[in-house]
Tab-separated table of C-alpha atoms in Angstrom:
chain	number	residue	atom	x	y	z
Q	13	ALA	CA	-252.520	-53.136	95.688
Q	14	PRO	CA	-249.100	-53.647	97.315
Q	15	ALA	CA	-248.598	-56.651	99.553
Q	16	ALA	CA	-248.369	-56.070	103.274
Q	17	SER	CA	-244.746	-56.286	104.379
Q	18	LEU	CA	-243.931	-57.817	107.751
Q	19	SER	CA	-241.297	-56.467	110.128
Q	20	THR	CA	-240.432	-57.505	113.664
Q	21	SER	CA	-242.374	-55.810	116.510
Q	22	PRO	CA	-243.702	-56.993	119.860
Q	23	PRO	CA	-247.220	-58.457	119.778
Q	24	GLN	CA	-249.958	-56.262	121.247
Q	25	PRO	CA	-252.305	-57.574	123.932
Q	26	ALA	CA	-255.592	-58.841	122.416
Q	27	ALA	CA	-258.935	-57.573	123.557
Q	28	GLN	CA	-260.706	-60.903	123.759
Q	29	ALA	CA	-260.542	-62.635	127.123
Q	30	LEU	CA	-259.824	-65.958	125.584
Q	31	ARG	CA	-256.855	-64.761	123.581
Q	32	SER	CA	-255.551	-62.924	126.667
Q	33	ALA	CA	-255.783	-66.155	128.662
Q	34	MET	CA	-253.449	-67.806	126.143
Q	35	ASP	CA	-250.544	-65.677	127.412
Q	36	ALA	CA	-251.110	-66.836	130.984
Q	37	ALA	CA	-251.725	-70.473	130.073
Q	38	PRO	CA	-248.931	-73.071	130.552
Q	39	THR	CA	-246.835	-73.500	127.416
Q	40	ALA	CA	-246.692	-77.258	127.547
Q	41	ASP	CA	-248.908	-80.226	128.233
Q	42	PRO	CA	-247.556	-83.020	130.433
Q	43	LEU	CA	-248.607	-85.496	127.724
Q	44	ASP	CA	-245.459	-85.552	125.590
Q	45	PRO	CA	-242.262	-83.595	124.846
Q	46	PHE	CA	-243.334	-82.581	121.331
Q	47	LEU	CA	-243.403	-78.918	121.895
Q	48	ALA	CA	-240.256	-77.282	120.501
Q	49	LEU	CA	-241.266	-74.919	117.691
Q	50	SER	CA	-238.298	-75.893	115.601
Q	51	SER	CA	-236.099	-78.948	114.993
Q	52	SER	CA	-233.162	-76.578	114.734
Q	53	THR	CA	-233.530	-73.021	116.048
Q	54	GLN	CA	-236.286	-71.067	117.689
Q	55	PRO	CA	-238.234	-68.722	115.293
Q	56	PRO	CA	-237.900	-64.939	115.698
Q	57	PRO	CA	-240.564	-62.994	117.613
Q	58	PRO	CA	-243.984	-62.427	115.981
Q	59	THR	CA	-244.262	-59.602	113.543
Q	60	SER	CA	-246.964	-57.122	112.646
Q	61	PRO	CA	-247.986	-55.406	109.381
Q	62	THR	CA	-246.447	-52.058	108.549
Q	63	ALA	CA	-248.280	-51.272	105.266
Q	64	PRO	CA	-252.027	-52.023	105.142
Q	65	ALA	CA	-253.644	-52.905	101.847
Q	66	ARG	CA	-256.651	-50.972	100.509
Q	67	LYS	CA	-259.861	-51.314	102.501
Q	68	LYS	CA	-261.753	-53.158	99.789
Q	69	GLU	CA	-258.983	-55.718	99.403
Q	70	MET	CA	-258.573	-56.111	103.132
Q	71	GLN	CA	-262.187	-57.137	103.369
Q	72	SER	CA	-262.064	-59.639	100.516
Q	73	ALA	CA	-261.565	-63.366	101.025
Q	74	VAL	CA	-257.975	-64.486	101.440
Q	75	ALA	CA	-257.667	-67.268	98.901
Q	76	ALA	CA	-254.892	-69.684	98.101
Q	77	PRO	CA	-254.887	-71.808	94.939
Q	78	PRO	CA	-257.242	-74.817	94.958
Q	79	ARG	CA	-256.123	-77.931	96.777
Q	80	ALA	CA	-254.539	-80.547	94.509
Q	81	SER	CA	-256.975	-83.218	93.416
Q	82	GLN	CA	-254.563	-86.039	92.696
Q	83	SER	CA	-253.989	-88.698	95.317
Q	84	PRO	CA	-250.450	-88.968	96.628
Q	85	PRO	CA	-248.623	-92.316	97.175
Q	86	ALA	CA	-249.886	-94.047	100.300
Q	87	PRO	CA	-247.588	-93.264	103.256
Q	88	ALA	CA	-246.080	-95.905	105.439
Q	89	SER	CA	-248.128	-94.688	108.417
Q	90	ALA	CA	-251.383	-95.573	106.797
Q	91	THR	CA	-253.284	-95.328	110.083
Q	92	ALA	CA	-252.352	-91.710	110.623
Q	93	ALA	CA	-253.125	-90.797	107.097
Q	94	ALA	CA	-256.529	-92.450	107.187
Q	95	ALA	CA	-257.455	-90.975	110.581
Q	96	LEU	CA	-256.500	-87.305	110.222
Q	97	GLY	CA	-255.644	-87.029	106.559
Q	98	HIS	CA	-252.343	-85.834	105.109
Q	99	ALA	CA	-251.460	-83.169	102.594
Q	100	THR	CA	-251.386	-83.677	98.843
Q	101	ARG	CA	-248.775	-80.921	98.387
Q	102	THR	CA	-246.242	-80.886	101.209
Q	103	GLY	CA	-243.294	-78.805	100.009
Q	104	GLY	CA	-240.021	-80.174	101.365
Q	105	ALA	CA	-241.731	-82.314	104.061
Q	106	THR	CA	-242.969	-85.868	103.562
Q	107	PRO	CA	-246.681	-86.738	103.837
Q	108	ASP	CA	-245.778	-89.032	106.805
Q	109	GLN	CA	-244.138	-86.106	108.649
Q	110	VAL	CA	-247.088	-83.799	107.974
Q	111	ALA	CA	-249.471	-86.469	109.283
Q	112	LEU	CA	-247.374	-86.956	112.434
Q	113	TRP	CA	-247.260	-83.232	113.181
Q	114	LEU	CA	-251.029	-83.028	112.785
Q	115	SER	CA	-251.570	-86.068	115.059
Q	116	ARG	CA	-249.381	-84.615	117.782
Q	117	LEU	CA	-251.133	-81.288	117.696
Q	118	SER	CA	-254.511	-83.020	117.964
Q	119	ALA	CA	-253.577	-83.787	121.595
Q	120	ASN	CA	-251.306	-80.801	122.462
Q	121	ARG	CA	-251.803	-77.079	122.800
Q	122	GLU	CA	-248.732	-76.051	120.810
Q	123	GLY	CA	-246.086	-77.398	118.473
Q	124	VAL	CA	-245.053	-77.617	114.844
Q	125	LEU	CA	-247.724	-77.849	112.113
Q	126	PHE	CA	-245.334	-77.766	109.204
Q	127	GLU	CA	-241.624	-77.305	108.515
Q	128	ASP	CA	-239.233	-77.685	105.607
Q	129	GLN	CA	-236.065	-75.896	104.425
Q	130	THR	CA	-238.003	-72.727	103.528
Q	131	VAL	CA	-240.879	-72.203	105.975
Q	132	GLN	CA	-241.979	-73.191	109.415
Q	133	ILE	CA	-245.533	-72.972	110.752
Q	134	GLY	CA	-245.773	-73.142	114.569
Q	135	VAL	CA	-249.024	-73.277	116.517
Q	136	LYS	CA	-250.322	-72.168	119.899
Q	137	THR	CA	-253.937	-72.750	120.863
Q	138	GLN	CA	-256.480	-72.140	123.584
Q	139	TYR	CA	-260.104	-73.360	123.824
Q	140	LYS	CA	-263.069	-72.620	126.130
Q	141	GLY	CA	-266.442	-74.130	125.461
Q	142	PRO	CA	-267.397	-73.868	121.746
Q	143	LYS	CA	-264.781	-71.164	121.044
Q	144	GLY	CA	-261.052	-71.346	120.421
Q	145	VAL	CA	-258.126	-69.339	119.175
Q	146	VAL	CA	-255.420	-70.908	116.973
Q	147	GLN	CA	-252.287	-68.750	116.542
Q	148	LEU	CA	-250.182	-69.591	113.543
Q	149	TYR	CA	-246.566	-68.391	113.422
Q	150	VAL	CA	-245.362	-68.479	109.841
Q	151	GLY	CA	-241.555	-68.202	109.775
Q	152	ASN	CA	-239.330	-67.616	106.744
Q	153	LYS	CA	-236.234	-69.764	107.229
Q	154	SER	CA	-234.721	-68.787	103.915
Q	155	SER	CA	-232.473	-65.911	102.772
Q	156	CYS	CA	-235.136	-64.734	100.257
Q	157	GLN	CA	-238.404	-62.845	100.751
Q	158	LEU	CA	-241.597	-64.928	100.817
Q	159	THR	CA	-243.913	-62.919	98.575
Q	160	ASP	CA	-247.543	-63.290	97.584
Q	161	CYS	CA	-248.287	-65.253	100.759
Q	162	CYS	CA	-251.908	-66.448	100.767
Q	163	PHE	CA	-253.860	-68.443	103.369
Q	164	SER	CA	-257.339	-69.949	103.181
Q	165	VAL	CA	-259.327	-72.379	105.286
Q	166	GLU	CA	-262.053	-74.660	103.993
Q	167	TRP	CA	-264.564	-74.614	106.830
Q	168	LEU	CA	-266.542	-77.805	107.161
Q	169	ALA	CA	-270.015	-78.604	108.525
Q	170	GLY	CA	-269.795	-78.305	112.322
Q	171	VAL	CA	-266.956	-75.808	112.636
Q	172	ASN	CA	-266.444	-72.238	111.404
Q	173	GLY	CA	-263.995	-69.423	111.936
Q	174	SER	CA	-262.048	-66.471	110.559
Q	175	LEU	CA	-258.439	-65.420	109.956
Q	176	THR	CA	-256.901	-62.117	111.146
Q	177	MET	CA	-253.454	-60.685	111.623
Q	178	GLY	CA	-251.686	-60.964	114.934
Q	179	LYS	CA	-253.220	-57.727	116.350
Q	180	GLY	CA	-256.733	-58.585	115.234
Q	181	SER	CA	-256.635	-56.509	111.979
Q	182	PRO	CA	-257.967	-58.059	108.765
Q	183	LEU	CA	-255.602	-60.445	106.918
Q	184	PRO	CA	-254.459	-58.858	103.627
Q	185	PRO	CA	-254.983	-60.812	100.415
Q	186	LYS	CA	-251.216	-61.111	100.011
Q	187	CYS	CA	-248.373	-60.711	102.488
Q	188	VAL	CA	-244.614	-60.569	102.424
Q	189	VAL	CA	-242.425	-62.224	105.021
Q	190	GLU	CA	-238.826	-60.982	105.112
Q	191	PRO	CA	-235.872	-63.377	105.403
Q	192	ARG	CA	-235.489	-64.819	108.936
Q	193	GLN	CA	-238.643	-63.091	110.067
Q	194	GLN	CA	-242.080	-64.405	110.912
Q	195	MET	CA	-245.702	-63.234	110.773
Q	196	GLN	CA	-248.494	-64.150	113.158
Q	197	ILE	CA	-251.999	-65.111	112.049
Q	198	ASN	CA	-254.864	-65.602	114.432
Q	199	CYS	CA	-257.649	-68.008	113.620
Q	200	GLU	CA	-260.743	-67.757	115.758
Q	201	VAL	CA	-262.741	-70.977	115.608
Q	202	TYR	CA	-266.295	-71.857	116.658
Q	203	SER	CA	-267.828	-75.302	116.989
Q	204	LEU	CA	-271.418	-75.672	116.014
Q	205	LYS	CA	-271.853	-79.468	116.280
Q	206	PRO	CA	-269.577	-82.588	116.237
Q	207	PHE	CA	-267.415	-82.896	113.122
Q	208	VAL	CA	-265.117	-85.697	111.906
Q	209	SER	CA	-262.211	-84.095	110.038
Q	210	PRO	CA	-259.956	-81.063	110.682
Q	211	PRO	CA	-260.500	-78.108	108.302
Q	212	PRO	CA	-258.108	-78.045	105.309
Q	213	LEU	CA	-255.647	-75.156	105.244
Q	214	SER	CA	-254.144	-74.023	101.962
Q	215	VAL	CA	-250.940	-71.968	101.959
Q	216	SER	CA	-249.144	-70.488	98.956
Q	217	PHE	CA	-246.161	-68.172	98.508
Q	218	VAL	CA	-243.310	-67.354	96.142
Q	219	CYS	CA	-239.706	-67.862	97.197
Q	220	ASP	CA	-236.754	-67.011	94.860
Q	221	ASN	CA	-239.251	-66.712	91.964
Q	222	LYS	CA	-240.516	-70.230	92.600
Q	223	PRO	CA	-244.179	-70.731	93.633
Q	224	CYS	CA	-244.935	-73.118	96.494
Q	225	TYR	CA	-248.237	-74.594	97.517
Q	226	LEU	CA	-248.999	-76.413	100.755
Q	227	ASP	CA	-252.148	-78.479	101.466
Q	228	ILE	CA	-252.207	-79.084	105.182
Q	229	HIS	CA	-254.906	-78.946	107.924
Q	230	LEU	CA	-255.667	-76.716	110.858
Q	231	PRO	CA	-255.147	-78.774	114.046
Q	232	VAL	CA	-258.776	-78.247	114.999
Q	233	VAL	CA	-260.396	-81.575	115.954
Q	234	ALA	CA	-263.597	-82.386	117.794
Q	235	SER	CA	-261.809	-83.247	121.066
Q	236	LYS	CA	-260.626	-79.644	121.335
Q	237	PHE	CA	-264.215	-78.722	122.225
Q	238	VAL	CA	-264.673	-81.566	124.749
Q	239	GLU	CA	-264.849	-80.750	128.452
Q	240	ALA	CA	-264.376	-83.261	131.240
Q	241	SER	CA	-267.541	-84.769	132.772
Q	242	PRO	CA	-266.460	-87.217	135.471
Q	243	LEU	CA	-268.647	-90.185	136.554
Q	244	THR	CA	-268.381	-92.964	139.027
Q	245	ARG	CA	-267.777	-96.458	137.639
Q	246	PRO	CA	-271.437	-97.583	138.149
Q	247	GLU	CA	-272.670	-94.448	136.401
Q	248	PHE	CA	-270.206	-94.997	133.568
Q	249	ASP	CA	-271.369	-98.600	133.077
Q	250	ALA	CA	-275.023	-97.597	133.109
Q	251	GLN	CA	-274.507	-94.878	130.472
Q	252	TRP	CA	-272.196	-97.110	128.386
Q	253	GLY	CA	-275.112	-99.408	127.478
Q	254	LYS	CA	-277.523	-96.615	126.594
Q	255	LEU	CA	-275.533	-94.627	124.047
Q	256	LEU	CA	-276.850	-95.102	120.545
Q	257	PHE	CA	-273.595	-94.920	118.493
Q	258	SER	CA	-271.282	-97.836	119.315
Q	259	GLY	CA	-269.395	-100.542	117.569
Q	260	ASP	CA	-266.624	-103.120	117.951
Q	261	PRO	CA	-263.505	-101.854	119.695
Q	262	ALA	CA	-260.462	-101.258	117.523
Q	263	VAL	CA	-257.360	-103.243	118.579
Q	264	VAL	CA	-254.261	-101.249	117.662
Q	265	PRO	CA	-250.684	-102.537	117.637
Q	266	SER	CA	-248.747	-100.033	119.737
Q	267	ILE	CA	-245.410	-99.251	121.458
Q	268	ASP	CA	-244.020	-99.427	124.940
Q	269	LYS	CA	-244.968	-95.792	125.633
Q	270	TRP	CA	-248.679	-96.582	125.594
Q	271	MET	CA	-248.301	-99.690	127.736
Q	272	ASN	CA	-247.789	-97.294	130.688
Q	273	HIS	CA	-251.051	-96.716	132.522
Q	274	ALA	CA	-250.140	-93.180	133.689
Q	275	THR	CA	-249.242	-92.137	130.135
Q	276	LEU	CA	-252.555	-93.439	128.774
Q	277	LYS	CA	-254.466	-91.654	131.548
Q	278	ALA	CA	-252.588	-88.428	130.648
Q	279	LEU	CA	-253.641	-88.845	127.032
Q	280	LEU	CA	-257.341	-89.114	127.965
Q	281	SER	CA	-257.240	-86.366	130.595
Q	282	ASN	CA	-254.833	-83.790	129.097
Q	283	GLY	CA	-254.994	-84.636	125.409
Q	284	ILE	CA	-258.643	-85.553	124.860
Q	285	HIS	CA	-260.006	-83.555	127.885
Q	286	LEU	CA	-262.038	-86.370	129.390
Q	287	GLY	CA	-262.925	-86.770	133.069
Q	288	LEU	CA	-261.270	-90.009	134.222
Q	289	VAL	CA	-263.279	-92.891	135.643
Q	290	GLU	CA	-261.770	-95.505	137.970
Q	291	GLY	CA	-260.900	-98.603	136.010
Q	292	GLU	CA	-260.054	-102.196	136.962
Q	293	GLY	CA	-256.302	-102.521	137.666
Q	294	ASP	CA	-253.651	-100.991	135.451
Q	295	SER	CA	-255.010	-102.293	132.168
Q	296	GLU	CA	-258.108	-100.126	131.802
Q	297	CYS	CA	-258.428	-96.393	131.204
Q	298	LEU	CA	-261.913	-94.890	131.098
Q	299	GLY	CA	-263.129	-91.306	130.524
Q	300	ARG	CA	-266.222	-89.234	129.841
Q	301	GLY	CA	-266.609	-85.834	128.247
Q	302	THR	CA	-269.136	-83.411	126.799
Q	303	PHE	CA	-268.673	-81.846	123.373
Q	304	LYS	CA	-269.519	-78.162	123.498
Q	305	GLY	CA	-271.058	-76.745	120.341
Q	306	SER	CA	-273.252	-73.675	119.913
Q	307	GLU	CA	-275.927	-75.823	118.271
Q	308	GLN	CA	-275.370	-79.243	119.931
Q	309	GLU	CA	-273.837	-80.637	123.068
Q	310	LYS	CA	-273.043	-84.356	122.961
Q	311	THR	CA	-271.684	-87.018	125.329
Q	312	VAL	CA	-268.730	-89.283	124.648
Q	313	LEU	CA	-267.360	-92.185	126.617
Q	314	VAL	CA	-264.003	-93.890	126.051
Q	315	LEU	CA	-262.697	-97.261	127.223
Q	316	MET	CA	-259.086	-98.196	126.461
Q	317	VAL	CA	-257.569	-101.529	127.458
Q	318	VAL	CA	-253.838	-102.315	127.355
Q	319	ASN	CA	-252.563	-105.797	126.500
Q	320	ALA	CA	-248.894	-105.508	127.513
Q	321	GLU	CA	-248.105	-109.069	126.446
Q	322	GLU	CA	-249.292	-108.545	122.858
Q	323	LYS	CA	-248.375	-104.839	122.900
Q	324	THR	CA	-251.779	-103.664	121.731
Q	325	VAL	CA	-254.310	-101.092	122.884
Q	326	SER	CA	-258.029	-101.709	122.530
Q	327	VAL	CA	-259.937	-98.455	121.802
Q	328	ASP	CA	-263.693	-98.298	122.295
Q	329	VAL	CA	-265.768	-95.161	121.966
Q	330	ARG	CA	-269.491	-94.607	122.458
Q	331	SER	CA	-271.515	-91.444	122.006
Q	332	ASP	CA	-274.918	-90.010	121.245
Q	333	SER	CA	-273.352	-88.550	118.050
Q	334	GLY	CA	-271.997	-90.707	115.244
Q	335	GLU	CA	-269.663	-87.946	114.093
Q	336	LEU	CA	-268.231	-87.500	117.609
Q	337	ARG	CA	-267.687	-91.219	118.018
Q	338	THR	CA	-265.890	-91.500	114.652
Q	339	ALA	CA	-263.766	-88.435	115.329
Q	340	LEU	CA	-262.424	-89.567	118.764
Q	341	LEU	CA	-262.025	-93.214	117.666
Q	342	ASP	CA	-259.921	-92.191	114.679
Q	343	GLN	CA	-257.868	-89.739	116.727
Q	344	LEU	CA	-257.090	-92.220	119.492
Q	345	LYS	CA	-256.253	-95.011	117.060
Q	346	THR	CA	-253.802	-92.662	115.287
Q	347	LEU	CA	-252.165	-91.532	118.501
Q	348	VAL	CA	-251.538	-94.957	120.026
Q	349	ALA	CA	-250.348	-96.372	116.687
Q	350	ALA	CA	-247.695	-93.679	116.154
Q	351	LYS	CA	-244.157	-95.020	116.246
Q	352	LYS	CA	-242.617	-91.800	117.456
């Protein structure tokens, strides 16, 4: 069957209330100025399919080649790679840069997921309870067609979803993106229970007769499904000692940015979606949230302590879910350890 060719046209309003809310939502979080969709120029408007594939093929699974099994060289930012994982095939981008983009998107609603000299993948997201919508904008930066474009997600225990075109139609097995154009893919995600790692995303295409394979991740982490649940300090202290899953706090070497109490509070409130709890002085930041899954709802408490003299941040997380504790601990360690 012929591949679906993409041409520029205005996006149509989506039927789902959640996706409609994305258009009215603010386009930036106050957490950090990460949010330009390109390091050079803005991508063109979203595009829509003009030639649908046959019905049988439209309903089949959209599969990219298997993810590479070999281990890449360890990146310099070992903490980021260990916490959120990095790609094994990263095109013209470095594993460090891919890990940094993923880390930033773990605490922001929109930004760059991947970019090299050929392709750019921008992201815009919205979540409510156990449901979310991740919009992927796949832009062709080259002067050649991107042909045989394939996308597949490896859904993990605790999170599930589906891929569709920008207007909600099924995603064809193969797509074409014209030079200097872009296509939009919607990914509807559903949390079932706490999970540790973001789902792997495989992307493949052919440019100038050369195949390219990308192993990246959807920026879907457990904190995206957390909602704020404020407590008083005495209530926080009482619950802190009762949660089953705990451990020693992680002391992370950090940078000046995270020595600022207001910035750290913004991270917990806007990035991790916790209800803030009054701490002692300007060194403590505390928060509480509830993970919303269709099968499980779990509590998480976070205590972060800044040591400005030694330039470190202590990160302590407790929960009634081991997976939720691990997910947020790793995410916070990665964010406060980032050098950019």
